[in-house]
CSV table of N, CA and C in Angstrom, one decimal:
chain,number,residue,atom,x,y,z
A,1,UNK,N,0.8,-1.2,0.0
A,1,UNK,CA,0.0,0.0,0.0
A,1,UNK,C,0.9,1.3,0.0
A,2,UNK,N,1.9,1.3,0.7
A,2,UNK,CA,2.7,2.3,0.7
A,2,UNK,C,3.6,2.8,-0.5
A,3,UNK,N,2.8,4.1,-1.0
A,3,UNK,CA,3.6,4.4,-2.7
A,3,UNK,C,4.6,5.4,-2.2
A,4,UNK,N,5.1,6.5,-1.4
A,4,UNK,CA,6.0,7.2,-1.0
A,4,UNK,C,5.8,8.0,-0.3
A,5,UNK,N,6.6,9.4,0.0
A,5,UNK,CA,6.8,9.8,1.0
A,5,UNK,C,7.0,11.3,0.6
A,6,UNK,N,6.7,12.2,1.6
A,6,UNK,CA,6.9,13.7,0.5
A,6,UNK,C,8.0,14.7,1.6
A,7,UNK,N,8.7,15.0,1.4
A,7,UNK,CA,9.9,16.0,2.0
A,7,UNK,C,9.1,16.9,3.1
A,8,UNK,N,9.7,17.1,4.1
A,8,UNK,CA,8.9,18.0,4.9
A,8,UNK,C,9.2,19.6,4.1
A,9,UNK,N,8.5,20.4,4.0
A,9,UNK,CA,8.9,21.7,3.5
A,9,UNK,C,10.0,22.5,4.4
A,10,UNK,N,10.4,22.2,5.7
A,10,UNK,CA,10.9,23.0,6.7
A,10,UNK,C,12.2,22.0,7.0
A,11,UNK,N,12.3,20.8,7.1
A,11,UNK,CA,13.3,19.5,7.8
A,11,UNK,C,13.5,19.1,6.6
A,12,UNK,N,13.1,18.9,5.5
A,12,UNK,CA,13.7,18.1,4.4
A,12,UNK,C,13.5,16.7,5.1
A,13,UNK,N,14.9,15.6,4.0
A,13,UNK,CA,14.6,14.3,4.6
A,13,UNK,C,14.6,14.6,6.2
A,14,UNK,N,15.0,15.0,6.8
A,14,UNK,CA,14.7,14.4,8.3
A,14,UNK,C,13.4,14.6,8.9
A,15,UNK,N,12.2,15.0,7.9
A,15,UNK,CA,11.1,14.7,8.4
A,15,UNK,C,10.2,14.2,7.0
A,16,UNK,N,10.0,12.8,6.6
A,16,UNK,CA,9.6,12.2,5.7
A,16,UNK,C,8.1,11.9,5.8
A,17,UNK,N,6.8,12.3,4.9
A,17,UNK,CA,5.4,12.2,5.0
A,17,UNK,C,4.9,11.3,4.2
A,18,UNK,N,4.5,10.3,4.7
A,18,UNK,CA,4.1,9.5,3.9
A,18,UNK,C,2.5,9.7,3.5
A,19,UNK,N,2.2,9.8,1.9
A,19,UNK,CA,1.1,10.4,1.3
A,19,UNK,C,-0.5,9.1,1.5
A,20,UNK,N,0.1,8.2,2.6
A,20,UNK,CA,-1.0,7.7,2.9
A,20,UNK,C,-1.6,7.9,4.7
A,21,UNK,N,-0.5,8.9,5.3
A,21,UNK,CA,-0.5,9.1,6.6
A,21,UNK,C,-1.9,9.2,6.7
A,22,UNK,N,-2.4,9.7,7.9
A,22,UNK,CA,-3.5,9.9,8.6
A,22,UNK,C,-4.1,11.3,8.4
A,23,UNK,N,-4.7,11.5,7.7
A,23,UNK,CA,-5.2,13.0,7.6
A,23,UNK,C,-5.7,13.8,8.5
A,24,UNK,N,-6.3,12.9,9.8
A,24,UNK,CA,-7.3,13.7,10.3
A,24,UNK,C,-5.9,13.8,11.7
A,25,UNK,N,-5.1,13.0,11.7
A,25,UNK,CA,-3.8,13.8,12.6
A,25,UNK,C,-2.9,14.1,12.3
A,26,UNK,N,-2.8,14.6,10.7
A,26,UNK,CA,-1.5,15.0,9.8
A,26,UNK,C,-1.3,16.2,10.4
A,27,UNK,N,-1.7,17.1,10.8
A,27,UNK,CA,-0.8,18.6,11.1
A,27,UNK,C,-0.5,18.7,12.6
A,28,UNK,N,-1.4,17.5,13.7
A,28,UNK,CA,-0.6,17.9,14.6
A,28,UNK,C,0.5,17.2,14.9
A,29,UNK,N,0.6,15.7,14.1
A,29,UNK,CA,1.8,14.8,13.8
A,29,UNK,C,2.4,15.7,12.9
A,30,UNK,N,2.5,16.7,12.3
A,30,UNK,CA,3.6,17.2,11.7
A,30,UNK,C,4.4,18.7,12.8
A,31,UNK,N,3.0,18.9,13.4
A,31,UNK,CA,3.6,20.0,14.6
A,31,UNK,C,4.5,19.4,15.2
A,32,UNK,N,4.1,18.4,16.3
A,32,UNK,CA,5.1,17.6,17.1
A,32,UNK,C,6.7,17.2,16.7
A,33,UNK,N,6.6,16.8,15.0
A,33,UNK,CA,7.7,15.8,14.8
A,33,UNK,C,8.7,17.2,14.3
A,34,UNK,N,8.1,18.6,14.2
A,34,UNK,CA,9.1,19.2,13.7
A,34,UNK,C,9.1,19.9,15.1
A,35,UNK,N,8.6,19.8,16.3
A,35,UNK,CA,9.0,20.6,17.5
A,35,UNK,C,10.0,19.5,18.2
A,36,UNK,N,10.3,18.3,18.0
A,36,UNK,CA,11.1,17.2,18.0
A,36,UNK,C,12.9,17.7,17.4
A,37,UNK,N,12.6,17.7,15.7
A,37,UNK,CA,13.7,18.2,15.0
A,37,UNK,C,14.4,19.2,15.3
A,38,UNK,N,13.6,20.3,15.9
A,38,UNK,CA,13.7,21.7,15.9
A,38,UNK,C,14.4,21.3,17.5
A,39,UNK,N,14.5,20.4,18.1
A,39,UNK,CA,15.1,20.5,19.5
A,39,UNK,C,16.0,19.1,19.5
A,40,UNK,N,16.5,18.7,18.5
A,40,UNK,CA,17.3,17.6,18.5
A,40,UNK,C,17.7,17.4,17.1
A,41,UNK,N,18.8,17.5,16.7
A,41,UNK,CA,19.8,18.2,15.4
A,41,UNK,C,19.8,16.7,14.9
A,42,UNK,N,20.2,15.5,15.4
A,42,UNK,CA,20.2,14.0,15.0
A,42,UNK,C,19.1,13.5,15.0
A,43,UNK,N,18.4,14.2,15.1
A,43,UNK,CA,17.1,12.4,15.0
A,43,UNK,C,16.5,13.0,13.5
A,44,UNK,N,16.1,11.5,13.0
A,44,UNK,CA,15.0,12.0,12.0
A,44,UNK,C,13.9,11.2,12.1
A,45,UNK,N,12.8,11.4,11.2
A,45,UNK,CA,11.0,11.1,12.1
A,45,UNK,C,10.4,10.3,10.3
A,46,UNK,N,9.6,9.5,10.3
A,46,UNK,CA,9.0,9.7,9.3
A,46,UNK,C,7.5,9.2,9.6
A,47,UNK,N,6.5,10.1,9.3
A,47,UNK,CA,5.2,9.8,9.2
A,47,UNK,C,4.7,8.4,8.8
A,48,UNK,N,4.4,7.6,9.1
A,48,UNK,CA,4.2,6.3,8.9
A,48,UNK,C,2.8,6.4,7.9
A,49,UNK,N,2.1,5.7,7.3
A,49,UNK,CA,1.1,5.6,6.3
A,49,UNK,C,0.1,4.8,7.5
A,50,UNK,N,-1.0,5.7,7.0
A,50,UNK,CA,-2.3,4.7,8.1
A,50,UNK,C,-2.6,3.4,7.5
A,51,UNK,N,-2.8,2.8,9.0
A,51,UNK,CA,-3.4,1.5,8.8
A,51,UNK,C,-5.0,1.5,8.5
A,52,UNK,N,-5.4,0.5,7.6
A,52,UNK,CA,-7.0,0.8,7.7
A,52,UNK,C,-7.5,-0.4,8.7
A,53,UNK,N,-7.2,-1.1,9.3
A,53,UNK,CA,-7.4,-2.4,9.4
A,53,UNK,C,-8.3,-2.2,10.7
A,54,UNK,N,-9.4,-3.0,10.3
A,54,UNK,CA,-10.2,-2.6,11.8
A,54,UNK,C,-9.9,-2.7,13.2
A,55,UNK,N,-10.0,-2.1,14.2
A,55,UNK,CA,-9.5,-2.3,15.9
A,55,UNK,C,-8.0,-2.3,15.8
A,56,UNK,N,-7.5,-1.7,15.0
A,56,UNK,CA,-5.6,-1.6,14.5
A,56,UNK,C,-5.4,-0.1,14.4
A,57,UNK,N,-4.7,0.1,15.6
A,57,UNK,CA,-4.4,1.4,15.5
A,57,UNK,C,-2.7,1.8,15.5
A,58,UNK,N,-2.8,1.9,14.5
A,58,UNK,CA,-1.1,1.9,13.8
A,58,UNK,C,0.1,3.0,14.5
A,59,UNK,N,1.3,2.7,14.7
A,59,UNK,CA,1.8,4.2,15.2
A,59,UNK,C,2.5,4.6,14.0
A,60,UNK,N,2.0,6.3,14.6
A,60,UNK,CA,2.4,7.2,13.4
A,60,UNK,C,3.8,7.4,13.2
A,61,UNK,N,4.8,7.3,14.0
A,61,UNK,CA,6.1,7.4,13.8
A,61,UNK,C,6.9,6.2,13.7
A,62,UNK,N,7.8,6.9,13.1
A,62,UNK,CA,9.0,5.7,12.9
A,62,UNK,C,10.5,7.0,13.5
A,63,UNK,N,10.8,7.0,14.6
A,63,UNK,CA,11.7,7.7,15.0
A,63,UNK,C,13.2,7.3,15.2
A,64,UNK,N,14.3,7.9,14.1
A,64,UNK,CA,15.3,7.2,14.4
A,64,UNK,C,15.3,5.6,14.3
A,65,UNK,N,14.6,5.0,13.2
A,65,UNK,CA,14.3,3.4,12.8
A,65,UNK,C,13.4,2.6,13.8
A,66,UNK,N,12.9,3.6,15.3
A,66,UNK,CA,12.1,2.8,16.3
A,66,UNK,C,10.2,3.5,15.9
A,67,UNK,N,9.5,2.7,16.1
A,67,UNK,CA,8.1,3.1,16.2
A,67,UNK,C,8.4,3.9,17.4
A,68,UNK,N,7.4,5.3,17.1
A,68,UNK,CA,6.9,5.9,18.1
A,68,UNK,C,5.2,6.3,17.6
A,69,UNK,N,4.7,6.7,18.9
A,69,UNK,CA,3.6,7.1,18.3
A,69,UNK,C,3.4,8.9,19.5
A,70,UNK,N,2.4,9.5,18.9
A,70,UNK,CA,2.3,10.5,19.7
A,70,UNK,C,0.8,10.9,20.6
A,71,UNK,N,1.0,11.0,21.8
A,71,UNK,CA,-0.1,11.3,23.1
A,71,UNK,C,-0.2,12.3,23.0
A,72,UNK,N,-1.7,12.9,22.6
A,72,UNK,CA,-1.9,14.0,22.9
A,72,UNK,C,-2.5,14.2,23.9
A,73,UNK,N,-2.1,13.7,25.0
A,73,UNK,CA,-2.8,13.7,26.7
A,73,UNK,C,-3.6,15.1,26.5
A,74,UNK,N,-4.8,14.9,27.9
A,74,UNK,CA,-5.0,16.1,28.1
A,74,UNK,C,-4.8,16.4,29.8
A,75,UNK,N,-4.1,15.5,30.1
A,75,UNK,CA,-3.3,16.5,31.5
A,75,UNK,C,-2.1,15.6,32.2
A,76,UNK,N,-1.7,16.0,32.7
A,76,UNK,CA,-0.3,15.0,33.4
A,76,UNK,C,-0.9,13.5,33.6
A,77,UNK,N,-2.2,13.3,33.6
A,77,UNK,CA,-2.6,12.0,34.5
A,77,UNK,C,-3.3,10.9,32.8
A,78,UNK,N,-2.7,11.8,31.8
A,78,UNK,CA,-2.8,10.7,30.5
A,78,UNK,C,-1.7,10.3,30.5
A,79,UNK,N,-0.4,10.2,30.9
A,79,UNK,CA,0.7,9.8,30.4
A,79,UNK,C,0.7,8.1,30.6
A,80,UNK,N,-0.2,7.6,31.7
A,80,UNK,CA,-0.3,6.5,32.2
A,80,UNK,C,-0.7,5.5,30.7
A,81,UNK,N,-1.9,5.9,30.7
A,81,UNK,CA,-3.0,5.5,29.5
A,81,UNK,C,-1.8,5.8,28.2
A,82,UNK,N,-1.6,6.8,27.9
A,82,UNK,CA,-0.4,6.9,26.8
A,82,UNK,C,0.9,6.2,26.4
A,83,UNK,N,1.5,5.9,27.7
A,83,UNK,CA,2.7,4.4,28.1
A,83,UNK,C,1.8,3.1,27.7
A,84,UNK,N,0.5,3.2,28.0
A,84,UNK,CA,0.1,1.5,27.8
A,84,UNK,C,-0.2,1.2,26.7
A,85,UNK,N,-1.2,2.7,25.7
A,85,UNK,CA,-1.3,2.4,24.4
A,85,UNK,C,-0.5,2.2,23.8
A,86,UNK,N,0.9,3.0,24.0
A,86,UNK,CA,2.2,2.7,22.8
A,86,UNK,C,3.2,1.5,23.0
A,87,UNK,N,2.6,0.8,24.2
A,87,UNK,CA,3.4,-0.5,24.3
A,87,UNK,C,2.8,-2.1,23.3
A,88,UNK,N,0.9,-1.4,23.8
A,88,UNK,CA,0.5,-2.2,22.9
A,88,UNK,C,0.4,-2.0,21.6
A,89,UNK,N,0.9,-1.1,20.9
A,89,UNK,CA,1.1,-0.9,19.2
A,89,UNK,C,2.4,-1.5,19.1
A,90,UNK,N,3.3,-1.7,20.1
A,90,UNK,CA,4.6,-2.3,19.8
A,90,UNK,C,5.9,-1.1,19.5
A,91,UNK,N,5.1,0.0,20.2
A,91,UNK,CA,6.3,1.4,20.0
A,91,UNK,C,7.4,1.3,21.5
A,92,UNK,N,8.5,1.8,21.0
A,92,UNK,CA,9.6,1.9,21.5
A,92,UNK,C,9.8,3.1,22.0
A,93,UNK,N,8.9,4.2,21.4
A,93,UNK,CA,9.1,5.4,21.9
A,93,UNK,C,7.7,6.1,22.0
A,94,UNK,N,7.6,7.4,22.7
A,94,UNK,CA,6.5,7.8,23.1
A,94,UNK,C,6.3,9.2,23.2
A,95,UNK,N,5.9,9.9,22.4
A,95,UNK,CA,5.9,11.6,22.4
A,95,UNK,C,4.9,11.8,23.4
A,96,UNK,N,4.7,12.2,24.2
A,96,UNK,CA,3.6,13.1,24.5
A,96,UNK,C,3.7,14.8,24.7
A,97,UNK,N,2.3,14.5,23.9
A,97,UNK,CA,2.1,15.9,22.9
A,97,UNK,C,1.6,17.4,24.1
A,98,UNK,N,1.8,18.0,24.8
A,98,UNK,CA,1.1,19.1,25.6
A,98,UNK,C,0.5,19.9,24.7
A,99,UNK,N,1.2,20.4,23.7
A,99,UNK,CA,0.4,21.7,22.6
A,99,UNK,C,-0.6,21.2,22.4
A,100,UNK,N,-1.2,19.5,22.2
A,100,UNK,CA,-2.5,19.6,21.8
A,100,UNK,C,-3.8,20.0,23.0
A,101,UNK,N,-3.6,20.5,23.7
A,101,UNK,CA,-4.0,20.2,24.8
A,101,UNK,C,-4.1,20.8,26.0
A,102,UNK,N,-2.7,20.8,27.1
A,102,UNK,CA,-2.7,21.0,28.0
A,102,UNK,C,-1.9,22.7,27.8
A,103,UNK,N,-2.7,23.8,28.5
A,103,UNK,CA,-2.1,25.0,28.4
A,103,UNK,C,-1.2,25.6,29.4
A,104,UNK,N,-1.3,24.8,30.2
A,104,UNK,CA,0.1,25.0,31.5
A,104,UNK,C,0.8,23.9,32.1
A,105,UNK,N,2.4,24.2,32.0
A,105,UNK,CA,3.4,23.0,32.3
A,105,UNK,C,3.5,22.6,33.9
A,106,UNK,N,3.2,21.7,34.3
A,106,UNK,CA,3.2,21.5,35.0
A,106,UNK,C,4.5,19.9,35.4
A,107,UNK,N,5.5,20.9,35.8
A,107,UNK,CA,6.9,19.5,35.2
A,107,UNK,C,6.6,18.8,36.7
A,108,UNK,N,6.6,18.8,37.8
A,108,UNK,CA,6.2,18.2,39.2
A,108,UNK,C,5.5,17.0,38.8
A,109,UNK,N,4.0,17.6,38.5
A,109,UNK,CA,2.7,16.3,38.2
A,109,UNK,C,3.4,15.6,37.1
A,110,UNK,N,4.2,16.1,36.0
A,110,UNK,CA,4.6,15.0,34.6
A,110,UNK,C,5.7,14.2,34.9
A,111,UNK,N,6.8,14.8,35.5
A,111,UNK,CA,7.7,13.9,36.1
A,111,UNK,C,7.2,12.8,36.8
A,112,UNK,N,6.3,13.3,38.2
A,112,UNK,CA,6.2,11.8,38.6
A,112,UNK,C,5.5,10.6,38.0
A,113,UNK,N,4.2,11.1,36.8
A,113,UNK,CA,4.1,10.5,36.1
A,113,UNK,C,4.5,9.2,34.9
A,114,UNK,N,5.9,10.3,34.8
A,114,UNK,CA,6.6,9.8,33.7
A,114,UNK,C,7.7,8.8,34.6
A,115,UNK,N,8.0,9.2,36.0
A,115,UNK,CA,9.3,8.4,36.9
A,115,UNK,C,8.2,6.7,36.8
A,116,UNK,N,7.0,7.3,37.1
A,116,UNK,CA,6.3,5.6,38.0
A,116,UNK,C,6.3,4.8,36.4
A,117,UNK,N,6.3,5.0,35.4
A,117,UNK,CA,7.0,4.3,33.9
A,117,UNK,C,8.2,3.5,34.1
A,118,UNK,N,8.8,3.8,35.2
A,118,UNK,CA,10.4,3.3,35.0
A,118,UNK,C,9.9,1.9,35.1
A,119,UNK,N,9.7,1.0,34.9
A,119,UNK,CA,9.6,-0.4,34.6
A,119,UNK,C,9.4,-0.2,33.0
A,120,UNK,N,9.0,0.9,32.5
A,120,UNK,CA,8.8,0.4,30.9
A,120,UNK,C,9.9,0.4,30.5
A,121,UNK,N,11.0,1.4,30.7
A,121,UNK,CA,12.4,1.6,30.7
A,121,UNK,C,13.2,0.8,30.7
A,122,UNK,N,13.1,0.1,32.2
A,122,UNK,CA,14.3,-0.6,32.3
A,122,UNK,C,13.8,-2.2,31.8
A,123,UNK,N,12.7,-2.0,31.4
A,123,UNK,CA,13.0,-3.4,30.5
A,123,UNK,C,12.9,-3.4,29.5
A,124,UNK,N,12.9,-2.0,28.9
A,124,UNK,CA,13.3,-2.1,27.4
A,124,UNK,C,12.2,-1.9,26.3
A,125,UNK,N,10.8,-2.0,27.0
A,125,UNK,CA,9.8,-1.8,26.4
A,125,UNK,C,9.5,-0.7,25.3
A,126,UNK,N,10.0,0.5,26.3
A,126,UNK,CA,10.4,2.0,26.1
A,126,UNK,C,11.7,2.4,26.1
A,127,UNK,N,12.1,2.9,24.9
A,127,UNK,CA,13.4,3.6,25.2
A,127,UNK,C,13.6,4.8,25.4
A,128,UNK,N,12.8,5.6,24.8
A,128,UNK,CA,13.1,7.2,24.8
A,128,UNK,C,11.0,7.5,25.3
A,129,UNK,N,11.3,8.7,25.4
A,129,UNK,CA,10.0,10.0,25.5
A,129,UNK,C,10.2,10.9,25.5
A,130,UNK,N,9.7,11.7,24.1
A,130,UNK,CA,10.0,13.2,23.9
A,130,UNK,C,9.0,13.8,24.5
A,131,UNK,N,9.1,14.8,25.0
A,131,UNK,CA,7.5,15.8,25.4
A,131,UNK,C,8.0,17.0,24.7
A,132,UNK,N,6.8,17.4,24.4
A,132,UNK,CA,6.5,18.4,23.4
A,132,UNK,C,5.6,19.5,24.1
A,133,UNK,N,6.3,20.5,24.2
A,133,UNK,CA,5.7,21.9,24.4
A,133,UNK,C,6.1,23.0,24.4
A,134,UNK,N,4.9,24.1,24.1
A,134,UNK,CA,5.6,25.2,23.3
A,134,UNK,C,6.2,25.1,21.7
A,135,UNK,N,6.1,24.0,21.0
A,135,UNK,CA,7.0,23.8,20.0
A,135,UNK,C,8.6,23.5,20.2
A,136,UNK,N,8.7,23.5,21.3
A,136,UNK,CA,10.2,22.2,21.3
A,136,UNK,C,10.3,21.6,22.3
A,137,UNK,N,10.8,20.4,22.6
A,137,UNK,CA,11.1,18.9,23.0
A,137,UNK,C,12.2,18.8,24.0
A,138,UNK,N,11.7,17.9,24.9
A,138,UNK,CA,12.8,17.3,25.4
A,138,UNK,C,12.7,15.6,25.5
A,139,UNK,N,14.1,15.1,25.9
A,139,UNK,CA,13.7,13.4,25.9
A,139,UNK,C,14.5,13.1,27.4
A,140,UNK,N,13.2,12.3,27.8
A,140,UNK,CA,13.6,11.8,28.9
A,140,UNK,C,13.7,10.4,28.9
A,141,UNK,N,14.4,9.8,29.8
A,141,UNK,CA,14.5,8.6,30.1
A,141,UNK,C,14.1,8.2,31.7
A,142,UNK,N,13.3,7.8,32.3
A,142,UNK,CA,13.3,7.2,33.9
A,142,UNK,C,14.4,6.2,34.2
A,143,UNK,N,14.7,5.3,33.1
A,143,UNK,CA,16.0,4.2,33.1
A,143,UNK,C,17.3,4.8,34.0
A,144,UNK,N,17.4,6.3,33.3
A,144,UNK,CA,18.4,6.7,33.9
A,144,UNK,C,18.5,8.1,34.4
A,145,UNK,N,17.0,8.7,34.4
A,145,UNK,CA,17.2,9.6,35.6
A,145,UNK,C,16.0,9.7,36.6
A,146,UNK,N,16.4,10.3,37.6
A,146,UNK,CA,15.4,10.4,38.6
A,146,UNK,C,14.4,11.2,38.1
A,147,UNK,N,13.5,11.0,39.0
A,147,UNK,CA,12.3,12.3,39.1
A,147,UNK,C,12.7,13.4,39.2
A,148,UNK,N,13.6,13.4,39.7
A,148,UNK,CA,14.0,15.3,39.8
A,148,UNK,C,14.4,16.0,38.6
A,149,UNK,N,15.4,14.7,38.3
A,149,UNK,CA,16.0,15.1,36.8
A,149,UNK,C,14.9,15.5,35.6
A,150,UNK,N,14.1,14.4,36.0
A,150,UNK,CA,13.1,14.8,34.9
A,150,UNK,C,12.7,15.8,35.1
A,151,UNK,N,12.1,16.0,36.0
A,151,UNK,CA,11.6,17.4,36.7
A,151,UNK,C,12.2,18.6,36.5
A,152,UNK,N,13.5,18.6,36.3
A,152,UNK,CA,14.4,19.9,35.6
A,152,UNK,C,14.0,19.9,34.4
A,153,UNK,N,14.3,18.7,34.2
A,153,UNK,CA,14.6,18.4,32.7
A,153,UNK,C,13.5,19.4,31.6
A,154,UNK,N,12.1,18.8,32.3
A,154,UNK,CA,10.9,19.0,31.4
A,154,UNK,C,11.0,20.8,32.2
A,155,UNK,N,11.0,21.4,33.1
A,155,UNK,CA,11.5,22.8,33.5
A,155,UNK,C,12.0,23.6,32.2
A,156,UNK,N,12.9,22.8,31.1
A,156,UNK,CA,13.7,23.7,30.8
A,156,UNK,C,12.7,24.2,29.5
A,157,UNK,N,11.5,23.4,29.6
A,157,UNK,CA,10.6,24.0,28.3
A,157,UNK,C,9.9,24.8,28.3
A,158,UNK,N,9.7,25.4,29.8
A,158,UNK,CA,9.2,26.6,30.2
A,158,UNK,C,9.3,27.8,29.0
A,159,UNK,N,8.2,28.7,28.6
A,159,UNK,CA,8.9,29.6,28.1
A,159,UNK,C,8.9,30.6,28.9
């Protein structure tokens, strides 16, 4: 089913669209993957082509060769629900999205959310988690940092 893929107008190849993606979440999957790029010089993303297949909900990324897919929680307490969906699509990574959504950062409540994941981490389920807000990214890991770290970490998206 997959005939190609179209250049991002802004990232070039490092953000590749595939002309069967998902229409009805193509711009905020393209918001995210270029607030991603725009805050990490090496990775590249490519829009995956939707699946049609019934009760199959496909992930939209392919990040750096790993599935990811993106959460557009709508408050610190979706990240839970967001870690279980992208495990069961078989993703390795896990954006969650704040722009769609949540209008104030709250890095305290997301950190701890994102620390009590550390079992997805350390067994490999999950590798990475970008969060996205304001239009640029950061990636966390629980594997190898604490809560606090994260808790800086996601701090530094403040604008």
């Amino acid at each position: 089913m997959e005939t190609g893929y179209l250049l991002d107008e802004e990232f070039g190849d490092r953000l590749l669209i595939s002309i069967n993606a998902d229409k009805s979440e193509l711009s905020s999957n393209i918001r995210a993957a270029r607030a991603i790029l725009h805050s990490f010089d090496e990775v590249y993303i490519r829009i995956n082509s939707h699946t049609y297949a019934f009760g199959h909900k496909n992930p939209e990324y392919t990040i750096c060769n790993e599935l990811g897919d993106r959460k557009g929680v709508m408050s610190e307490r979706g990240v839970t629900a967001g870690f279980k969906s992208a495990k069961k699509q078989g993703c390795k990574i896990v954006v969650i999205d704040l722009d769609e959504h949540v209008l104030t950062l709250n890095s305290f409540e997301l950190s701890k959310y994102i620390s009590r994941r550390k079992a997805d981490f350390t067994s490999n389920m999950i590798t990475d988690c970008y969060i996205v807000f304001c239009g640029m990214s950061v990636r966390v890991n629980a594997k190898y940092q604490t809560r606090k770290e994260i808790e800086h970490q996601i701090e530094t998206l403040r604008p």
